[in-house]
Short mmCIF file of C-alpha atoms and ligand atoms in Angstrom, two decimals:
data_model
loop_
_atom_site.label_atom_id
_atom_site.label_comp_id
_atom_site.label_asym_id
_atom_site.label_seq_id
_atom_site.Cartn_x
_atom_site.Cartn_y
_atom_site.Cartn_z
CA MET E 1 -1.12 0.13 -24.91
CA SER E 2 -3.59 2.22 -24.33
CA LEU E 3 -5.65 3.17 -20.87
CA THR E 4 -8.39 2.79 -22.32
CA ARG E 5 -7.63 -0.95 -22.89
CA ALA E 6 -6.94 -1.54 -19.31
CA PHE E 7 -9.97 -3.03 -18.63
CA ASN E 8 -9.06 -4.43 -15.14
CA ILE E 9 -6.31 -4.45 -12.46
CA ALA E 10 -4.58 -7.32 -14.55
CA ASP E 11 -4.29 -5.52 -17.68
CA LEU E 12 -2.46 -2.11 -15.50
CA ARG E 13 -0.26 -5.03 -14.53
CA LYS E 14 0.12 -6.08 -18.33
CA GLN E 15 0.79 -2.56 -18.86
CA ALA E 16 3.43 -2.39 -15.85
CA ARG E 17 5.37 -5.07 -16.99
CA ALA E 18 5.91 -3.72 -20.10
CA ARG E 19 6.91 -0.03 -18.79
CA LEU E 20 9.49 -1.60 -16.63
CA PRO E 21 12.14 -3.18 -16.76
CA ASP E 22 12.62 -6.52 -14.68
CA ALA E 23 14.71 -4.56 -11.37
CA ILE E 24 12.12 -2.30 -11.41
CA PHE E 25 8.49 -4.08 -12.36
CA ASP E 26 9.98 -6.87 -9.57
CA TYR E 27 10.66 -5.08 -7.00
CA LEU E 28 6.51 -4.14 -7.56
CA ASP E 29 5.61 -7.26 -8.59
CA GLY E 30 7.73 -9.36 -6.02
CA GLY E 31 6.64 -11.37 -2.92
CA ALA E 32 8.84 -12.67 0.08
CA GLU E 33 10.79 -15.85 -0.71
CA ASP E 34 8.52 -18.95 -2.87
CA GLU E 35 5.63 -15.99 -2.74
CA ILE E 36 3.71 -18.57 -1.28
CA THR E 37 1.36 -15.69 0.75
CA LEU E 38 1.65 -13.36 -2.47
CA HIS E 39 -0.01 -15.66 -4.49
CA GLU E 40 -2.74 -16.27 -1.62
CA ASN E 41 -3.67 -13.01 -1.28
CA CYS E 42 -5.88 -13.18 -4.04
CA ARG E 43 -6.00 -16.28 -4.39
CA VAL E 44 -8.63 -16.98 -1.32
CA PHE E 45 -11.23 -14.39 -2.16
CA GLY E 46 -12.25 -16.72 -4.21
CA ASP E 47 -13.52 -19.05 -1.15
CA TYR E 48 -16.22 -16.12 -0.42
CA ILE E 49 -19.04 -16.26 -3.10
CA PHE E 50 -21.74 -14.04 -2.79
CA ARG E 51 -26.09 -14.04 -1.37
CA PRO E 52 -27.15 -11.45 -2.93
CA ARG E 53 -30.82 -10.05 -3.20
CA HIS E 54 -32.25 -9.81 -6.78
CA GLY E 55 -35.52 -7.79 -7.68
CA VAL E 56 -34.12 -5.09 -5.55
CA HIS E 57 -33.09 -1.94 -7.10
CA VAL E 58 -30.22 0.26 -5.85
CA PRO E 59 -29.95 3.44 -8.35
CA SER E 60 -26.85 4.79 -7.16
CA PRO E 61 -25.30 2.86 -3.76
CA ASP E 62 -23.52 4.89 -0.57
CA LEU E 63 -19.46 4.05 -1.35
CA SER E 64 -18.84 6.65 1.38
CA VAL E 65 -16.70 5.72 5.23
CA THR E 66 -15.39 8.03 7.82
CA ILE E 67 -11.87 6.99 8.50
CA MET E 68 -9.61 7.77 11.23
CA GLY E 69 -12.52 11.03 11.43
CA GLN E 70 -12.20 11.74 7.82
CA LYS E 71 -14.77 11.10 5.65
CA MET E 72 -14.05 9.31 1.95
CA ALA E 73 -16.20 8.38 -0.59
CA MET E 74 -15.01 4.86 -1.00
CA PRO E 75 -14.12 1.92 1.11
CA MET E 76 -10.33 2.46 0.45
CA LEU E 77 -7.19 4.35 0.76
CA ALA E 78 -3.92 4.30 -1.37
CA ALA E 79 -1.32 2.10 0.30
CA PRO E 80 2.20 2.69 1.18
CA ILE E 81 3.72 2.91 -1.54
CA GLY E 82 7.75 3.29 -1.17
CA TYR E 83 10.43 3.39 -3.96
CA SER E 84 7.16 5.40 -5.74
CA LYS E 85 9.43 7.84 -7.47
CA LEU E 86 11.18 4.64 -8.59
CA ILE E 87 8.50 3.15 -9.90
CA HIS E 88 7.13 6.53 -11.71
CA PRO E 89 8.22 9.81 -11.34
CA GLN E 90 4.77 11.59 -10.25
CA GLY E 91 5.20 8.82 -8.04
CA GLU E 92 3.72 9.58 -4.75
CA LEU E 93 2.56 13.35 -5.96
CA GLY E 94 0.79 11.32 -8.43
CA ALA E 95 -0.46 8.94 -6.19
CA ALA E 96 -1.44 12.19 -3.62
CA ARG E 97 -3.67 14.19 -6.45
CA ALA E 98 -5.18 10.96 -7.95
CA ALA E 99 -6.33 10.30 -4.32
CA GLY E 100 -7.42 13.37 -4.08
CA ARG E 101 -9.57 13.37 -7.99
CA LYS E 102 -11.47 9.92 -5.81
CA ASP E 103 -11.92 11.26 -2.48
CA ILE E 104 -10.03 8.68 -0.74
CA GLY E 105 -7.01 8.73 1.39
CA TYR E 106 -4.08 8.39 0.62
CA ILE E 107 -0.74 6.82 2.92
CA LEU E 108 2.66 7.69 2.19
CA SER E 109 5.15 6.59 2.53
CA THR E 110 8.26 6.82 4.55
CA ILE E 111 9.94 5.72 2.04
CA SER E 112 9.36 8.99 -0.53
CA GLY E 113 10.72 10.22 -2.75
CA TYR E 114 9.16 13.75 -1.83
CA SER E 115 8.51 15.75 0.48
CA LEU E 116 5.80 15.70 2.30
CA GLU E 117 5.14 19.29 2.17
CA THR E 118 5.26 18.65 -0.90
CA ILE E 119 2.39 15.70 -1.30
CA ALA E 120 0.97 17.78 1.43
CA ALA E 121 -0.01 21.00 -0.59
CA ALA E 122 -0.76 18.11 -3.65
CA ALA E 123 -3.36 16.31 -1.52
CA SER E 124 -6.76 17.51 -1.93
CA ALA E 125 -8.22 14.41 0.16
CA PRO E 126 -7.37 13.42 3.66
CA LEU E 127 -3.27 12.51 3.71
CA PHE E 128 -1.47 10.34 6.29
CA LEU E 129 1.85 9.58 7.05
CA GLN E 130 3.42 6.24 7.55
CA VAL E 131 6.30 5.46 9.83
CA TYR E 132 9.39 3.52 9.72
CA LEU E 133 12.11 4.72 12.48
CA LEU E 134 15.10 4.72 10.17
CA GLY E 135 16.69 7.67 11.54
CA GLY E 136 16.16 6.31 15.11
CA ARG E 137 13.63 8.57 17.00
CA ALA E 138 15.20 12.17 17.07
CA ALA E 139 15.07 11.63 13.07
CA GLY E 140 11.67 10.55 14.22
CA GLU E 141 10.04 12.98 16.25
CA ALA E 142 11.39 15.64 13.54
CA THR E 143 9.24 13.62 10.78
CA LEU E 144 6.13 13.43 12.54
CA ARG E 145 6.29 17.26 13.64
CA ARG E 146 6.80 18.34 10.12
CA ALA E 147 3.61 15.81 9.39
CA ALA E 148 1.21 16.85 11.67
CA ALA E 149 2.50 21.34 10.69
CA ALA E 150 1.93 19.42 7.01
CA GLY E 151 -2.06 18.85 7.95
CA CYS E 152 -1.16 14.66 7.91
CA LYS E 153 -5.19 13.37 9.22
CA GLY E 154 -3.22 10.26 10.55
CA LEU E 155 0.07 7.92 11.09
CA PHE E 156 0.02 4.37 9.99
CA LEU E 157 2.84 2.95 11.83
CA THR E 158 4.23 -0.32 10.28
CA ILE E 159 5.54 -3.10 12.94
CA ASP E 160 5.78 -6.46 10.07
CA THR E 161 8.71 -4.96 8.84
CA PRO E 162 11.40 -5.48 11.65
CA VAL E 163 13.86 -6.59 8.96
CA ALA E 164 13.42 -6.64 5.02
CA GLY E 165 11.26 -10.09 3.98
CA MET E 166 14.04 -12.07 1.22
CA ARG E 167 12.83 -10.50 -1.92
CA GLU E 168 14.64 -13.14 -4.08
CA ARG E 169 13.45 -11.46 -7.50
CA ASP E 170 15.23 -7.66 -6.21
CA PHE E 171 18.71 -9.96 -5.79
CA ARG E 172 18.40 -11.51 -9.20
CA ASN E 173 16.73 -8.77 -11.54
CA GLY E 174 19.09 -5.56 -9.98
CA MET E 175 16.86 -4.38 -7.20
CA LYS E 176 20.18 -4.19 -5.37
CA GLU E 177 22.61 -3.09 -7.57
CA LEU E 178 20.02 -0.16 -9.04
CA MET E 179 20.12 1.46 -5.13
CA GLY E 180 23.88 0.24 -5.18
CA ARG E 181 26.19 2.67 -4.93
CA ASP E 182 28.93 0.73 -7.39
CA PRO E 183 28.72 2.02 -10.88
CA LEU E 184 30.24 -0.92 -12.46
CA ALA E 185 28.00 -3.53 -10.49
CA LYS E 186 24.83 -2.08 -12.90
CA LEU E 187 26.28 -2.30 -16.07
CA LYS E 188 25.42 -5.84 -16.19
CA TYR E 189 21.66 -4.56 -16.09
CA LEU E 190 22.24 -2.00 -18.73
CA PRO E 191 20.90 -4.11 -21.46
CA ASP E 192 17.46 -4.88 -19.73
CA PHE E 193 17.65 -0.38 -19.21
CA ILE E 194 18.13 0.82 -22.20
CA ALA E 195 15.24 -1.35 -23.68
CA HIS E 196 12.63 0.25 -22.35
CA PRO E 197 13.52 3.34 -22.40
CA ARG E 198 10.69 5.39 -21.60
CA TRP E 199 11.65 4.69 -18.11
CA LEU E 200 15.18 4.71 -18.83
CA THR E 201 14.77 8.53 -19.67
CA ASN E 202 12.58 9.41 -17.06
CA TYR E 203 14.92 7.47 -13.98
CA LEU E 204 17.55 9.81 -15.22
CA LEU E 205 16.41 12.56 -15.27
CA ASN E 206 13.49 12.73 -12.24
CA SER E 207 13.30 9.37 -10.79
CA LYS E 208 16.72 8.79 -8.80
CA MET E 209 16.29 8.37 -5.69
CA LYS E 210 19.37 8.82 -3.65
CA THR E 211 18.64 10.64 -0.33
CA LEU E 212 15.04 10.46 1.37
CA PRO E 213 13.88 14.22 2.49
CA ASN E 214 11.76 12.47 5.20
CA VAL E 215 13.88 10.84 7.64
CA ILE E 216 16.54 13.89 8.53
CA LEU E 217 19.63 12.71 10.51
CA ALA E 218 20.72 14.61 13.43
CA ASP E 219 23.75 16.09 11.26
CA GLY E 220 21.18 17.57 9.27
CA LYS E 221 21.49 15.99 6.52
CA PRO E 222 18.85 13.51 4.55
CA PHE E 223 18.70 9.19 4.96
CA ALA E 224 20.89 7.74 2.10
CA LEU E 225 18.85 5.43 0.53
CA THR E 226 22.04 2.73 0.33
CA ASP E 227 21.06 1.64 4.06
CA VAL E 228 17.00 1.09 4.32
CA ALA E 229 17.81 -2.92 4.58
CA LYS E 230 20.39 -2.33 7.86
CA ALA E 231 18.38 0.71 9.11
CA LEU E 232 15.51 -1.18 9.28
CA GLU E 233 16.95 -3.65 11.32
CA THR E 234 18.46 -1.68 13.97
CA SER E 235 15.20 0.64 14.19
CA VAL E 236 12.88 -2.00 14.55
CA VAL E 237 9.32 -0.52 15.08
CA THR E 238 8.36 -2.21 18.72
CA TRP E 239 5.64 -1.46 20.28
CA SER E 240 7.23 0.18 23.15
CA ASP E 241 7.60 3.62 20.45
CA LEU E 242 3.46 3.81 20.56
CA LYS E 243 4.29 5.09 23.76
CA TRP E 244 6.27 7.96 23.13
CA ILE E 245 4.38 8.48 19.35
CA ARG E 246 0.91 8.93 21.39
CA GLU E 247 2.77 11.58 23.29
CA LEU E 248 4.15 13.49 20.66
CA TRP E 249 1.42 12.81 17.97
CA LYS E 250 -2.68 13.94 18.68
CA GLY E 251 -4.05 13.24 15.63
CA PRO E 252 -5.19 9.14 15.15
CA ILE E 253 -2.57 6.30 15.03
CA ALA E 254 -2.85 3.22 13.08
CA ILE E 255 -1.37 -0.65 13.64
CA LYS E 256 -0.62 -2.06 10.31
CA GLY E 257 0.97 -5.68 10.39
CA VAL E 258 -1.91 -6.69 12.62
CA LEU E 259 -2.71 -10.96 11.67
CA THR E 260 -4.41 -11.96 14.95
CA GLY E 261 -6.37 -11.26 17.52
CA ASP E 262 -3.89 -11.04 20.32
CA ASP E 263 -2.16 -7.90 18.31
CA ALA E 264 -4.51 -6.04 17.41
CA ARG E 265 -6.14 -6.69 21.14
CA ARG E 266 -2.59 -4.76 21.45
CA ALA E 267 -3.20 -2.47 19.50
CA ARG E 268 -6.42 -1.45 21.33
CA ASP E 269 -4.75 -1.27 24.49
CA GLU E 270 -1.69 1.06 24.02
CA GLY E 271 -4.49 3.20 22.28
CA ALA E 272 -4.50 2.64 18.95
CA HIS E 273 -7.16 4.02 16.54
CA ALA E 274 -7.30 1.50 14.04
CA VAL E 275 -5.56 -1.60 13.44
CA VAL E 276 -4.42 -2.64 9.37
CA VAL E 277 -4.57 -6.73 9.14
CA SER E 278 -2.36 -7.34 6.75
CA ASN E 279 1.15 -9.13 5.89
CA HIS E 280 2.84 -6.14 4.08
CA GLY E 281 1.77 -7.63 0.19
CA GLY E 282 3.65 -10.95 0.85
CA ARG E 283 6.73 -8.74 1.56
CA GLN E 284 7.92 -9.72 4.59
CA LEU E 285 7.17 -13.51 5.99
CA ASP E 286 6.42 -16.04 3.61
CA GLN E 287 3.27 -18.89 4.46
CA VAL E 288 1.88 -16.25 7.35
CA ALA E 289 -1.70 -16.07 7.16
CA THR E 290 -3.51 -13.68 4.48
CA GLY E 291 -4.90 -10.12 5.84
CA LEU E 292 -8.99 -11.93 4.60
CA GLY E 293 -8.06 -15.65 5.92
CA ALA E 294 -6.65 -13.42 9.03
CA LEU E 295 -10.17 -10.62 8.82
CA PRO E 296 -12.79 -12.55 10.79
CA GLU E 297 -10.36 -13.09 13.95
CA VAL E 298 -9.68 -9.74 14.37
CA ALA E 299 -12.92 -8.56 13.81
CA ALA E 300 -14.27 -10.22 16.49
CA ALA E 301 -11.48 -9.19 19.15
CA VAL E 302 -11.48 -5.88 18.40
CA GLY E 303 -14.36 -4.89 15.88
CA GLY E 304 -16.74 -3.06 18.16
CA GLU E 305 -14.06 -0.93 19.81
CA MET E 306 -11.54 0.05 16.86
CA GLU E 307 -12.04 1.26 12.68
CA VAL E 308 -10.35 -2.80 11.61
CA LEU E 309 -8.76 -1.90 7.87
CA MET E 310 -7.31 -5.25 6.03
CA ASP E 311 -4.82 -4.87 2.72
CA GLY E 312 -3.44 -7.79 1.11
CA GLY E 313 -4.66 -9.04 -2.81
CA VAL E 314 -7.27 -6.82 -3.30
CA ARG E 315 -7.61 -6.08 -7.08
CA ARG E 316 -11.52 -5.91 -7.88
CA GLY E 317 -14.27 -4.24 -6.52
CA ALA E 318 -15.69 -7.79 -5.81
CA ASP E 319 -12.44 -8.43 -3.54
CA ILE E 320 -13.27 -4.93 -1.44
CA ILE E 321 -17.02 -6.30 -0.43
CA LYS E 322 -16.36 -9.64 0.62
CA ALA E 323 -13.74 -8.05 2.65
CA LEU E 324 -16.11 -5.19 3.97
CA ALA E 325 -18.93 -8.39 4.84
CA LEU E 326 -15.78 -10.26 6.33
CA GLY E 327 -15.72 -6.93 8.89
CA ALA E 328 -13.01 -4.70 8.15
CA LYS E 329 -14.66 -1.21 7.39
CA ALA E 330 -12.18 0.05 4.48
CA VAL E 331 -9.25 -1.66 3.06
CA LEU E 332 -5.67 -0.49 1.73
CA LEU E 333 -4.91 -0.65 -2.53
CA GLY E 334 -0.76 -1.69 -2.81
CA ARG E 335 -0.40 -3.16 -6.30
CA GLY E 336 -4.38 -2.42 -7.13
CA TYR E 337 -2.77 1.41 -8.21
CA ALA E 338 0.90 0.39 -8.14
CA TYR E 339 0.53 -1.25 -11.16
CA GLY E 340 -1.42 2.02 -12.91
CA MET E 341 1.58 3.98 -11.66
CA ALA E 342 3.98 1.65 -12.74
CA ALA E 343 2.50 1.53 -16.68
CA ALA E 344 1.72 5.32 -17.04
CA GLY E 345 2.25 8.30 -14.03
CA GLU E 346 -0.88 10.04 -12.46
CA ALA E 347 -3.50 8.93 -15.63
CA GLY E 348 -2.60 4.71 -14.77
CA ILE E 349 -4.03 5.38 -10.74
CA ASP E 350 -6.37 7.67 -12.40
CA ARG E 351 -7.64 4.80 -14.39
CA ALA E 352 -7.44 1.89 -11.80
CA LEU E 353 -9.04 3.79 -9.59
CA GLU E 354 -11.76 4.75 -12.14
CA ILE E 355 -11.94 0.65 -12.31
CA PHE E 356 -12.22 0.15 -8.11
CA GLN E 357 -15.10 2.06 -8.48
CA ALA E 358 -17.22 1.15 -11.63
CA ASP E 359 -16.34 -2.18 -10.35
CA LEU E 360 -17.90 -1.43 -6.61
CA VAL E 361 -20.65 0.55 -8.19
CA ARG E 362 -22.00 -2.16 -10.23
CA THR E 363 -21.34 -5.32 -7.99
CA MET E 364 -23.21 -3.18 -5.15
CA LYS E 365 -26.41 -2.87 -7.41
CA LEU E 366 -25.83 -6.79 -8.43
CA LEU E 367 -25.91 -7.64 -4.20
CA GLY E 368 -28.78 -5.95 -4.18
CA CYS E 369 -26.93 -3.83 -1.22
CA LYS E 370 -27.57 0.23 -1.01
CA SER E 371 -24.59 1.17 1.44
CA VAL E 372 -21.21 -0.34 2.22
CA GLY E 373 -22.26 0.67 5.71
CA GLU E 374 -24.80 -2.70 5.54
CA LEU E 375 -22.34 -5.40 4.31
CA ASN E 376 -22.13 -8.03 6.64
CA ALA E 377 -21.20 -12.26 6.74
CA SER E 378 -25.22 -12.88 5.25
CA TYR E 379 -24.04 -11.35 1.51
CA ILE E 380 -21.35 -13.86 1.27
CA GLN E 381 -20.87 -17.64 1.79
CA LYS E 382 -17.90 -19.98 1.99
CA ARG E 383 -17.12 -21.53 -1.77
CA GLY E 384 -18.65 -25.86 -1.50
C1 LIG Y 401 6.81 -2.16 -4.45
C2 LIG Y 401 6.23 -1.75 -3.04
C3 LIG Y 401 6.12 -1.21 -1.97
C4 LIG Y 401 5.60 -1.02 -0.61
N1 LIG Y 401 6.67 0.02 0.59
C5 LIG Y 401 6.02 0.22 1.53
C6 LIG Y 401 6.33 0.46 2.61
O1 LIG Y 401 7.47 1.89 2.22
N2 LIG Y 401 5.62 0.98 3.78
C7 LIG Y 401 4.11 -0.20 4.43
O2 LIG Y 401 4.30 -0.26 5.48
N3 LIG Y 401 3.86 -0.93 2.91
C8 LIG Y 401 4.58 -0.80 2.46
N4 LIG Y 401 4.06 -1.77 1.35
C9 LIG Y 401 3.19 -2.77 1.35
C10 LIG Y 401 1.77 -2.13 1.78
O3 LIG Y 401 1.46 -1.20 1.95
C11 LIG Y 401 0.38 -3.05 1.19
O4 LIG Y 401 -0.02 -3.26 2.39
C12 LIG Y 401 0.29 -4.15 0.80
O5 LIG Y 401 1.16 -3.78 -0.76
C13 LIG Y 401 -0.37 -4.49 0.43
O6 LIG Y 401 -0.67 -5.97 -0.38
P1 LIG Y 401 -1.16 -5.35 -2.60
O7 LIG Y 401 -0.32 -5.37 -2.69
O8 LIG Y 401 -1.51 -6.99 -2.68
O9 LIG Y 401 -2.02 -5.18 -2.07
C14 LIG Y 401 4.69 -1.96 -0.39
C15 LIG Y 401 4.31 -2.82 -1.15
C16 LIG Y 401 4.48 -2.72 -2.37
C17 LIG Y 401 4.17 -3.80 -3.34
#
């Protein structure tokens, strides 16, 4: 399969499926519990149809936006994807470089196999850091100082992960065992790994993630990966953390994982610059609102006062335009670029971003809208 045969993100997902063992594909593709929210995230875009202005010539629509003080060529950022290096050895490095080529923001996950200094050196577009407090406050403070020194433009504080969601596919297909320390437990899944020799070779030579280089503990050692689920529970990110983080971090902060107007107002009152309306790609609490579903409430609550971003289920440029019409300033792409990374590393991410860009340009022309800043609710309506 070649990338030129990938015409949309669903094609890249198919290529990812073929390249990855079940454990890794399901880690990327799966959601929590019955995966109701996971599926709703994509389906909900179909609840809206467009209201185009025809007979309008739009030779070159303006897609640019400014998010958290940073100008970007398109209204999208690459979302934090933990364990990206396990999905493909280029992982976060490939994502930062590909985002740079398209001049969009990249948000590095705390759960990264590359140091933030390495990523910052490779990033040619705005780099942001997503924050979990896995090693507690002291480790968090050290990471934030490093992020500032490396030139990160802002923080995304993820508040919807007080415990890892129940992603049953991870238990079924060997992801837990792969990350664990017991080599015998991995044996059961060996045939599946061997059946994916390209991924396995990369994993053995380049992709093994044993520690997190951006979480350095009091003993000076990086955080050991096997403890992530437990550490999430003992290091819950709360509103009180925002207070000390704001004192330490002088740049803009976004709160990721907001689904109600109340939480958005709280984020605003605590001094955040932006919120991301998000259910974490359907991977945390199942049966919550979709990002698109919660967006109008959040935009009505704080839209005039802070930047509202959204994510979840964005697989086409048309989805991005619907989100903007409902009040988002930009979206985060999660699996939308990560399927490309899984299929072919950096080149696969390039392909995914190309698809989104072409979709955006074409859809804006078809709508007769010359700038994403002009998108509003008059460009869409609820399906009858
Ligand atoms: C494999 C995977 C890993 C993720 N890791 C993180 C993470 O480390 N931190 C975080 O804040 N969000 C994480 N997310 C959530 C994404 O940042 C984003 O909110 C979500 O993927 C958006 O939904 P979508 O995948 O349908 O686009 C992860 C998502 C996936 C699919």
